[in-house]
Each structure stands twice: as C-alpha cells, then as structure tokens.
mmCIF file of N, CA and C in Angstrom:
data_model
loop_
_atom_site.group_PDB
_atom_site.id
_atom_site.type_symbol
_atom_site.label_atom_id
_atom_site.label_comp_id
_atom_site.label_asym_id
_atom_site.label_seq_id
_atom_site.Cartn_x
_atom_site.Cartn_y
_atom_site.Cartn_z
ATOM 1 N N MET A 1 3.932 -11.215 1.127
ATOM 2 C CA MET A 1 3.590 -10.012 0.396
ATOM 3 C C MET A 1 2.988 -8.951 1.322
ATOM 4 N N GLY A 2 2.238 -9.393 2.344
ATOM 5 C CA GLY A 2 1.622 -8.458 3.271
ATOM 6 C C GLY A 2 2.638 -7.592 3.994
ATOM 7 N N TRP A 3 3.754 -8.199 4.377
ATOM 8 C CA TRP A 3 4.776 -7.434 5.090
ATOM 9 C C TRP A 3 5.458 -6.425 4.176
ATOM 10 N N LEU A 4 5.664 -6.777 2.922
ATOM 11 C CA LEU A 4 6.245 -5.835 1.967
ATOM 12 C C LEU A 4 5.299 -4.656 1.731
ATOM 13 N N LEU A 5 4.019 -4.952 1.585
ATOM 14 C CA LEU A 5 3.027 -3.884 1.441
ATOM 15 C C LEU A 5 3.006 -2.986 2.670
ATOM 16 N N LEU A 6 3.080 -3.604 3.850
ATOM 17 C CA LEU A 6 3.053 -2.832 5.089
ATOM 18 C C LEU A 6 4.299 -1.963 5.225
ATOM 19 N N PHE A 7 5.461 -2.501 4.862
ATOM 20 C CA PHE A 7 6.704 -1.721 4.902
ATOM 21 C C PHE A 7 6.601 -0.514 3.968
ATOM 22 N N THR A 8 6.084 -0.737 2.771
ATOM 23 C CA THR A 8 5.931 0.358 1.815
ATOM 24 C C THR A 8 4.918 1.381 2.323
ATOM 25 N N ALA A 9 3.855 0.895 2.958
ATOM 26 C CA ALA A 9 2.867 1.804 3.559
ATOM 27 C C ALA A 9 3.511 2.654 4.648
ATOM 28 N N GLY A 10 4.373 2.045 5.450
ATOM 29 C CA GLY A 10 5.067 2.785 6.503
ATOM 30 C C GLY A 10 5.990 3.850 5.937
ATOM 31 N N CYS A 11 6.689 3.523 4.857
ATOM 32 C CA CYS A 11 7.552 4.512 4.205
ATOM 33 C C CYS A 11 6.719 5.666 3.638
ATOM 34 N N SER A 12 5.582 5.335 3.056
ATOM 35 C CA SER A 12 4.680 6.376 2.543
ATOM 36 C C SER A 12 4.149 7.242 3.676
ATOM 37 N N GLU A 13 3.920 6.632 4.825
ATOM 38 C CA GLU A 13 3.453 7.375 6.001
ATOM 39 C C GLU A 13 4.506 8.382 6.463
ATOM 40 N N ILE A 14 5.761 7.995 6.403
ATOM 41 C CA ILE A 14 6.849 8.900 6.772
ATOM 42 C C ILE A 14 6.878 10.090 5.813
ATOM 43 N N ILE A 15 6.776 9.809 4.521
ATOM 44 C CA ILE A 15 6.758 10.883 3.521
ATOM 45 C C ILE A 15 5.558 11.801 3.759
ATOM 46 N N PHE A 16 4.402 11.199 4.047
ATOM 47 C CA PHE A 16 3.194 11.972 4.332
ATOM 48 C C PHE A 16 3.427 12.937 5.498
ATOM 49 N N ALA A 17 3.931 12.413 6.605
ATOM 50 C CA ALA A 17 4.123 13.253 7.795
ATOM 51 C C ALA A 17 5.152 14.349 7.546
ATOM 52 N N LEU A 18 6.231 14.016 6.872
ATOM 53 C CA LEU A 18 7.248 15.027 6.585
ATOM 54 C C LEU A 18 6.716 16.106 5.643
ATOM 55 N N SER A 19 5.910 15.713 4.686
ATOM 56 C CA SER A 19 5.394 16.697 3.734
ATOM 57 C C SER A 19 4.449 17.683 4.408
ATOM 58 N N LEU A 20 3.845 17.279 5.524
ATOM 59 C CA LEU A 20 2.996 18.213 6.271
ATOM 60 C C LEU A 20 3.795 19.423 6.753
ATOM 61 N N LYS A 21 5.048 19.188 7.080
ATOM 62 C CA LYS A 21 5.918 20.267 7.555
ATOM 63 C C LYS A 21 6.152 21.307 6.454
ATOM 64 N N TYR A 22 6.203 20.830 5.217
ATOM 65 C CA TYR A 22 6.571 21.701 4.105
ATOM 66 C C TYR A 22 5.390 22.312 3.354
ATOM 67 N N ASN A 23 4.176 21.789 3.507
ATOM 68 C CA ASN A 23 3.072 22.319 2.700
ATOM 69 C C ASN A 23 2.440 23.583 3.278
ATOM 70 N N GLU A 24 2.827 23.937 4.493
ATOM 71 C CA GLU A 24 2.398 25.191 5.133
ATOM 72 C C GLU A 24 0.890 25.409 5.014
ATOM 73 N N GLY A 25 0.144 24.457 5.591
ATOM 74 C CA GLY A 25 -1.318 24.570 5.586
ATOM 75 C C GLY A 25 -1.918 24.423 4.203
ATOM 76 N N PHE A 26 -1.318 23.593 3.390
ATOM 77 C CA PHE A 26 -1.751 23.367 2.012
ATOM 78 C C PHE A 26 -1.694 24.640 1.174
ATOM 79 N N SER A 27 -0.770 25.534 1.506
ATOM 80 C CA SER A 27 -0.622 26.763 0.726
ATOM 81 C C SER A 27 0.488 26.645 -0.320
ATOM 82 N N LYS A 28 1.276 25.580 -0.268
ATOM 83 C CA LYS A 28 2.328 25.353 -1.265
ATOM 84 C C LYS A 28 1.928 24.153 -2.114
ATOM 85 N N LEU A 29 1.910 24.346 -3.419
ATOM 86 C CA LEU A 29 1.342 23.344 -4.330
ATOM 87 C C LEU A 29 2.041 21.992 -4.251
ATOM 88 N N TRP A 30 3.321 21.915 -4.560
ATOM 89 C CA TRP A 30 3.968 20.611 -4.688
ATOM 90 C C TRP A 30 4.068 19.856 -3.369
ATOM 91 N N PRO A 31 4.414 20.507 -2.275
ATOM 92 C CA PRO A 31 4.368 19.770 -1.008
ATOM 93 C C PRO A 31 2.950 19.281 -0.670
ATOM 94 N N SER A 32 1.941 20.045 -1.069
ATOM 95 C CA SER A 32 0.554 19.632 -0.831
ATOM 96 C C SER A 32 0.184 18.423 -1.691
ATOM 97 N N VAL A 33 0.677 18.399 -2.916
ATOM 98 C CA VAL A 33 0.445 17.249 -3.793
ATOM 99 C C VAL A 33 1.098 16.006 -3.209
ATOM 100 N N VAL A 34 2.333 16.164 -2.736
ATOM 101 C CA VAL A 34 3.042 15.042 -2.101
ATOM 102 C C VAL A 34 2.272 14.565 -0.873
ATOM 103 N N THR A 35 1.775 15.483 -0.068
ATOM 104 C CA THR A 35 0.996 15.125 1.114
ATOM 105 C C THR A 35 -0.215 14.283 0.723
ATOM 106 N N CYS A 36 -0.959 14.744 -0.259
ATOM 107 C CA CYS A 36 -2.179 14.033 -0.667
ATOM 108 C C CYS A 36 -1.872 12.648 -1.215
ATOM 109 N N PHE A 37 -0.916 12.560 -2.131
ATOM 110 C CA PHE A 37 -0.621 11.270 -2.750
ATOM 111 C C PHE A 37 0.007 10.286 -1.767
ATOM 112 N N SER A 38 0.917 10.770 -0.935
ATOM 113 C CA SER A 38 1.555 9.851 0.015
ATOM 114 C C SER A 38 0.567 9.402 1.087
ATOM 115 N N GLY A 39 -0.341 10.283 1.494
ATOM 116 C CA GLY A 39 -1.350 9.897 2.478
ATOM 117 C C GLY A 39 -2.302 8.851 1.934
ATOM 118 N N VAL A 40 -2.808 9.092 0.723
ATOM 119 C CA VAL A 40 -3.714 8.127 0.095
ATOM 120 C C VAL A 40 -2.976 6.812 -0.170
ATOM 121 N N GLY A 41 -1.743 6.911 -0.670
ATOM 122 C CA GLY A 41 -0.961 5.706 -0.947
ATOM 123 C C GLY A 41 -0.689 4.906 0.306
ATOM 124 N N SER A 42 -0.383 5.590 1.385
ATOM 125 C CA SER A 42 -0.103 4.919 2.650
ATOM 126 C C SER A 42 -1.328 4.150 3.150
ATOM 127 N N PHE A 43 -2.484 4.809 3.135
ATOM 128 C CA PHE A 43 -3.720 4.146 3.574
ATOM 129 C C PHE A 43 -4.075 2.970 2.659
ATOM 130 N N TYR A 44 -3.893 3.163 1.363
ATOM 131 C CA TYR A 44 -4.232 2.109 0.411
ATOM 132 C C TYR A 44 -3.346 0.880 0.627
ATOM 133 N N LEU A 45 -2.051 1.105 0.778
ATOM 134 C CA LEU A 45 -1.134 -0.021 0.995
ATOM 135 C C LEU A 45 -1.404 -0.699 2.332
ATOM 136 N N LEU A 46 -1.738 0.087 3.346
ATOM 137 C CA LEU A 46 -2.117 -0.508 4.631
ATOM 138 C C LEU A 46 -3.345 -1.382 4.443
ATOM 139 N N MET A 47 -4.321 -0.883 3.721
ATOM 140 C CA MET A 47 -5.546 -1.638 3.475
ATOM 141 C C MET A 47 -5.234 -2.963 2.769
ATOM 142 N N LEU A 48 -4.371 -2.927 1.778
ATOM 143 C CA LEU A 48 -4.001 -4.152 1.072
ATOM 144 C C LEU A 48 -3.281 -5.134 1.993
ATOM 145 N N SER A 49 -2.431 -4.623 2.866
ATOM 146 C CA SER A 49 -1.688 -5.509 3.772
ATOM 147 C C SER A 49 -2.627 -6.214 4.750
ATOM 148 N N LEU A 50 -3.766 -5.585 5.030
ATOM 149 C CA LEU A 50 -4.719 -6.172 5.984
ATOM 150 C C LEU A 50 -5.418 -7.415 5.434
ATOM 151 N N LYS A 51 -5.255 -7.685 4.153
ATOM 152 C CA LYS A 51 -5.815 -8.912 3.592
ATOM 153 C C LYS A 51 -5.106 -10.151 4.136
ATOM 154 N N THR A 52 -3.837 -9.976 4.551
ATOM 155 C CA THR A 52 -3.074 -11.133 5.032
ATOM 156 C C THR A 52 -2.508 -10.962 6.440
ATOM 157 N N LEU A 53 -2.539 -9.755 6.963
ATOM 158 C CA LEU A 53 -1.970 -9.514 8.299
ATOM 159 C C LEU A 53 -3.072 -9.156 9.286
ATOM 160 N N PRO A 54 -2.874 -9.486 10.562
ATOM 161 C CA PRO A 54 -3.857 -9.093 11.578
ATOM 162 C C PRO A 54 -3.924 -7.571 11.719
ATOM 163 N N LEU A 55 -5.114 -7.061 11.940
ATOM 164 C CA LEU A 55 -5.327 -5.617 12.036
ATOM 165 C C LEU A 55 -4.451 -4.970 13.106
ATOM 166 N N GLY A 56 -4.472 -5.514 14.311
ATOM 167 C CA GLY A 56 -3.714 -4.908 15.410
ATOM 168 C C GLY A 56 -2.228 -4.847 15.124
ATOM 169 N N THR A 57 -1.684 -5.915 14.592
ATOM 170 C CA THR A 57 -0.255 -5.965 14.262
ATOM 171 C C THR A 57 0.068 -4.973 13.157
ATOM 172 N N ALA A 58 -0.707 -5.013 12.066
ATOM 173 C CA ALA A 58 -0.429 -4.148 10.923
ATOM 174 C C ALA A 58 -0.528 -2.671 11.306
ATOM 175 N N TYR A 59 -1.566 -2.314 12.033
ATOM 176 C CA TYR A 59 -1.749 -0.909 12.394
ATOM 177 C C TYR A 59 -0.641 -0.430 13.336
ATOM 178 N N ALA A 60 -0.275 -1.254 14.293
ATOM 179 C CA ALA A 60 0.788 -0.876 15.224
ATOM 180 C C ALA A 60 2.129 -0.730 14.506
ATOM 181 N N VAL A 61 2.426 -1.641 13.598
ATOM 182 C CA VAL A 61 3.682 -1.554 12.844
ATOM 183 C C VAL A 61 3.665 -0.309 11.952
ATOM 184 N N TRP A 62 2.557 -0.054 11.289
ATOM 185 C CA TRP A 62 2.429 1.101 10.399
ATOM 186 C C TRP A 62 2.642 2.413 11.162
ATOM 187 N N THR A 63 1.953 2.564 12.279
ATOM 188 C CA THR A 63 2.105 3.803 13.055
ATOM 189 C C THR A 63 3.488 3.886 13.694
ATOM 190 N N GLY A 64 4.003 2.736 14.137
ATOM 191 C CA GLY A 64 5.341 2.717 14.731
ATOM 192 C C GLY A 64 6.410 3.105 13.732
ATOM 193 N N MET A 65 6.298 2.569 12.521
ATOM 194 C CA MET A 65 7.259 2.949 11.471
ATOM 195 C C MET A 65 7.203 4.447 11.204
ATOM 196 N N GLY A 66 5.996 4.975 11.124
ATOM 197 C CA GLY A 66 5.847 6.409 10.886
ATOM 198 C C GLY A 66 6.456 7.228 12.007
ATOM 199 N N ALA A 67 6.175 6.831 13.240
ATOM 200 C CA ALA A 67 6.693 7.575 14.393
ATOM 201 C C ALA A 67 8.218 7.520 14.465
ATOM 202 N N VAL A 68 8.768 6.340 14.309
ATOM 203 C CA VAL A 68 10.228 6.181 14.380
ATOM 204 C C VAL A 68 10.894 6.903 13.216
ATOM 205 N N GLY A 69 10.367 6.712 12.011
ATOM 206 C CA GLY A 69 10.965 7.355 10.843
ATOM 207 C C GLY A 69 10.967 8.866 10.944
ATOM 208 N N VAL A 70 9.845 9.430 11.329
ATOM 209 C CA VAL A 70 9.749 10.887 11.431
ATOM 210 C C VAL A 70 10.606 11.407 12.583
ATOM 211 N N ALA A 71 10.651 10.686 13.686
ATOM 212 C CA ALA A 71 11.479 11.120 14.819
ATOM 213 C C ALA A 71 12.964 11.132 14.448
ATOM 214 N N ILE A 72 13.407 10.095 13.764
ATOM 215 C CA ILE A 72 14.827 10.033 13.374
ATOM 216 C C ILE A 72 15.141 11.099 12.332
ATOM 217 N N ILE A 73 14.303 11.227 11.338
ATOM 218 C CA ILE A 73 14.539 12.256 10.312
ATOM 219 C C ILE A 73 14.463 13.646 10.927
ATOM 220 N N GLY A 74 13.558 13.839 11.887
ATOM 221 C CA GLY A 74 13.452 15.131 12.567
ATOM 222 C C GLY A 74 14.730 15.516 13.294
ATOM 223 N N ILE A 75 15.419 14.533 13.836
ATOM 224 C CA ILE A 75 16.692 14.800 14.510
ATOM 225 C C ILE A 75 17.700 15.374 13.522
ATOM 226 N N PHE A 76 17.736 14.807 12.318
ATOM 227 C CA PHE A 76 18.730 15.243 11.337
ATOM 228 C C PHE A 76 18.295 16.469 10.536
ATOM 229 N N LEU A 77 17.052 16.503 10.082
ATOM 230 C CA LEU A 77 16.607 17.611 9.231
ATOM 231 C C LEU A 77 16.229 18.864 10.005
ATOM 232 N N PHE A 78 15.603 18.676 11.152
ATOM 233 C CA PHE A 78 15.042 19.819 11.873
ATOM 234 C C PHE A 78 15.750 20.093 13.199
ATOM 235 N N LYS A 79 16.856 19.393 13.422
ATOM 236 C CA LYS A 79 17.667 19.602 14.635
ATOM 237 C C LYS A 79 16.853 19.407 15.915
ATOM 238 N N GLU A 80 15.939 18.432 15.882
ATOM 239 C CA GLU A 80 15.164 18.120 17.071
ATOM 240 C C GLU A 80 16.064 17.422 18.092
ATOM 241 N N SER A 81 15.610 17.365 19.304
ATOM 242 C CA SER A 81 16.381 16.788 20.387
ATOM 243 C C SER A 81 16.816 15.353 20.086
ATOM 244 N N SER A 82 18.038 15.040 20.500
ATOM 245 C CA SER A 82 18.526 13.662 20.394
ATOM 246 C C SER A 82 19.035 13.195 21.757
ATOM 247 N N ASP A 83 18.368 13.661 22.818
ATOM 248 C CA ASP A 83 18.798 13.264 24.157
ATOM 249 C C ASP A 83 18.504 11.779 24.390
ATOM 250 N N TRP A 84 19.032 11.256 25.456
ATOM 251 C CA TRP A 84 18.965 9.813 25.702
ATOM 252 C C TRP A 84 17.528 9.323 25.914
ATOM 253 N N ILE A 85 16.672 10.160 26.478
ATOM 254 C CA ILE A 85 15.278 9.740 26.694
ATOM 255 C C ILE A 85 14.567 9.575 25.348
ATOM 256 N N ARG A 86 14.770 10.512 24.454
ATOM 257 C CA ARG A 86 14.153 10.430 23.121
ATOM 258 C C ARG A 86 14.667 9.212 22.353
ATOM 259 N N LEU A 87 15.984 9.022 22.355
ATOM 260 C CA LEU A 87 16.565 7.886 21.637
ATOM 261 C C LEU A 87 16.134 6.554 22.250
ATOM 262 N N THR A 88 16.056 6.490 23.567
ATOM 263 C CA THR A 88 15.589 5.271 24.232
ATOM 264 C C THR A 88 14.134 4.990 23.862
ATOM 265 N N SER A 89 13.329 6.023 23.798
ATOM 266 C CA SER A 89 11.926 5.860 23.420
ATOM 267 C C SER A 89 11.793 5.331 21.995
ATOM 268 N N ILE A 90 12.621 5.837 21.100
ATOM 269 C CA ILE A 90 12.616 5.350 19.718
ATOM 270 C C ILE A 90 13.000 3.871 19.682
ATOM 271 N N VAL A 91 14.024 3.506 20.430
ATOM 272 C CA VAL A 91 14.455 2.104 20.489
ATOM 273 C C VAL A 91 13.334 1.222 21.032
ATOM 274 N N LEU A 92 12.616 1.692 22.037
ATOM 275 C CA LEU A 92 11.514 0.902 22.596
ATOM 276 C C LEU A 92 10.399 0.681 21.569
ATOM 277 N N ILE A 93 10.131 1.689 20.746
ATOM 278 C CA ILE A 93 9.135 1.520 19.684
ATOM 279 C C ILE A 93 9.611 0.460 18.695
ATOM 280 N N VAL A 94 10.885 0.518 18.325
ATOM 281 C CA VAL A 94 11.445 -0.470 17.397
ATOM 282 C C VAL A 94 11.365 -1.873 17.993
ATOM 283 N N ILE A 95 11.654 -2.010 19.279
ATOM 284 C CA ILE A 95 11.544 -3.313 19.945
ATOM 285 C C ILE A 95 10.100 -3.804 19.900
ATOM 286 N N GLY A 96 9.161 -2.916 20.121
ATOM 287 C CA GLY A 96 7.746 -3.283 20.050
ATOM 288 C C GLY A 96 7.345 -3.750 18.655
ATOM 289 N N ILE A 97 7.814 -3.045 17.637
ATOM 290 C CA ILE A 97 7.531 -3.444 16.255
ATOM 291 C C ILE A 97 8.122 -4.824 15.974
ATOM 292 N N ALA A 98 9.372 -5.022 16.381
ATOM 293 C CA ALA A 98 10.024 -6.329 16.162
ATOM 294 C C ALA A 98 9.269 -7.424 16.898
ATOM 295 N N GLY A 99 8.813 -7.143 18.115
ATOM 296 C CA GLY A 99 8.058 -8.133 18.876
ATOM 297 C C GLY A 99 6.759 -8.513 18.177
ATOM 298 N N LEU A 100 6.079 -7.540 17.622
ATOM 299 C CA LEU A 100 4.848 -7.829 16.888
ATOM 300 C C LEU A 100 5.129 -8.681 15.655
ATOM 301 N N LYS A 101 6.215 -8.356 14.977
ATOM 302 C CA LYS A 101 6.585 -9.135 13.794
ATOM 303 C C LYS A 101 6.943 -10.578 14.182
ATOM 304 N N LEU A 102 7.679 -10.739 15.277
ATOM 305 C CA LEU A 102 8.102 -12.079 15.707
ATOM 306 C C LEU A 102 6.949 -12.930 16.193
ATOM 307 N N THR A 103 5.913 -12.300 16.722
ATOM 308 C CA THR A 103 4.784 -13.082 17.225
ATOM 309 C C THR A 103 3.743 -13.395 16.163
ATOM 310 N N HIS A 104 3.915 -12.811 14.972
ATOM 311 C CA HIS A 104 2.980 -13.090 13.881
ATOM 312 C C HIS A 104 3.386 -14.401 13.211
ATOM 313 N N VAL A 105 2.458 -15.321 13.148
ATOM 314 C CA VAL A 105 2.698 -16.612 12.515
ATOM 315 C C VAL A 105 1.958 -16.630 11.184
ATOM 316 N N ASP A 106 2.692 -16.912 10.098
ATOM 317 C CA ASP A 106 2.055 -16.982 8.769
ATOM 318 C C ASP A 106 1.321 -18.281 8.577
#
C-alpha cells in the first residue's frame, strides 16, 4: 500500500508543479485552487507512505517522479529542449528511482 500511496503522491506532485506554471503568481483562481489542493494532497500522501516506507527512499522517489514527470510533460506542452543530454539525465533519474525500489525489502 505504501508504494501505491507514494505513486499517487508523485502524480499529485506533477500536477502541483505544472499548475504553478498556470496560476501566474496565484492571480488566476482555478489554477491556484489546483495548486493548493494538489500540493497538500501530495504532501499528505507522501506522509502516509512514510508509515511503511523508509524516508530516504520515499522522498527520493517522490521528488524523482515529480522531476521526471514535469520534465517529460515540459518537452511536449512547453516545447522545452529534448536534446540527448536532457533525455539521458531523465533516464538516469528513472534508473535511480528503480534502483531505490529494487533495494527496498518489504
């Protein structure tokens, strides 16, 4: 259950970060509402996942998911760079996340 909570927290983190782009300094109502709810939800789900997962692993996976998700979505939505260095860096983050997951023993 901890991993499912952590995955959901990571998805909420992606929504949180993306909504920051659209709320324009909290001057737009609905994007600001999404920012607040997704941020609180992300932290809450992370907190729940910490009941069964190690702190270092959970936090690294949570931030890694957010970074990878936002970087990939940024390539498609905002036409950010997709050069080989950026893509290789994203892959390395994913490898790190997978390594943390593989070394966690339930």
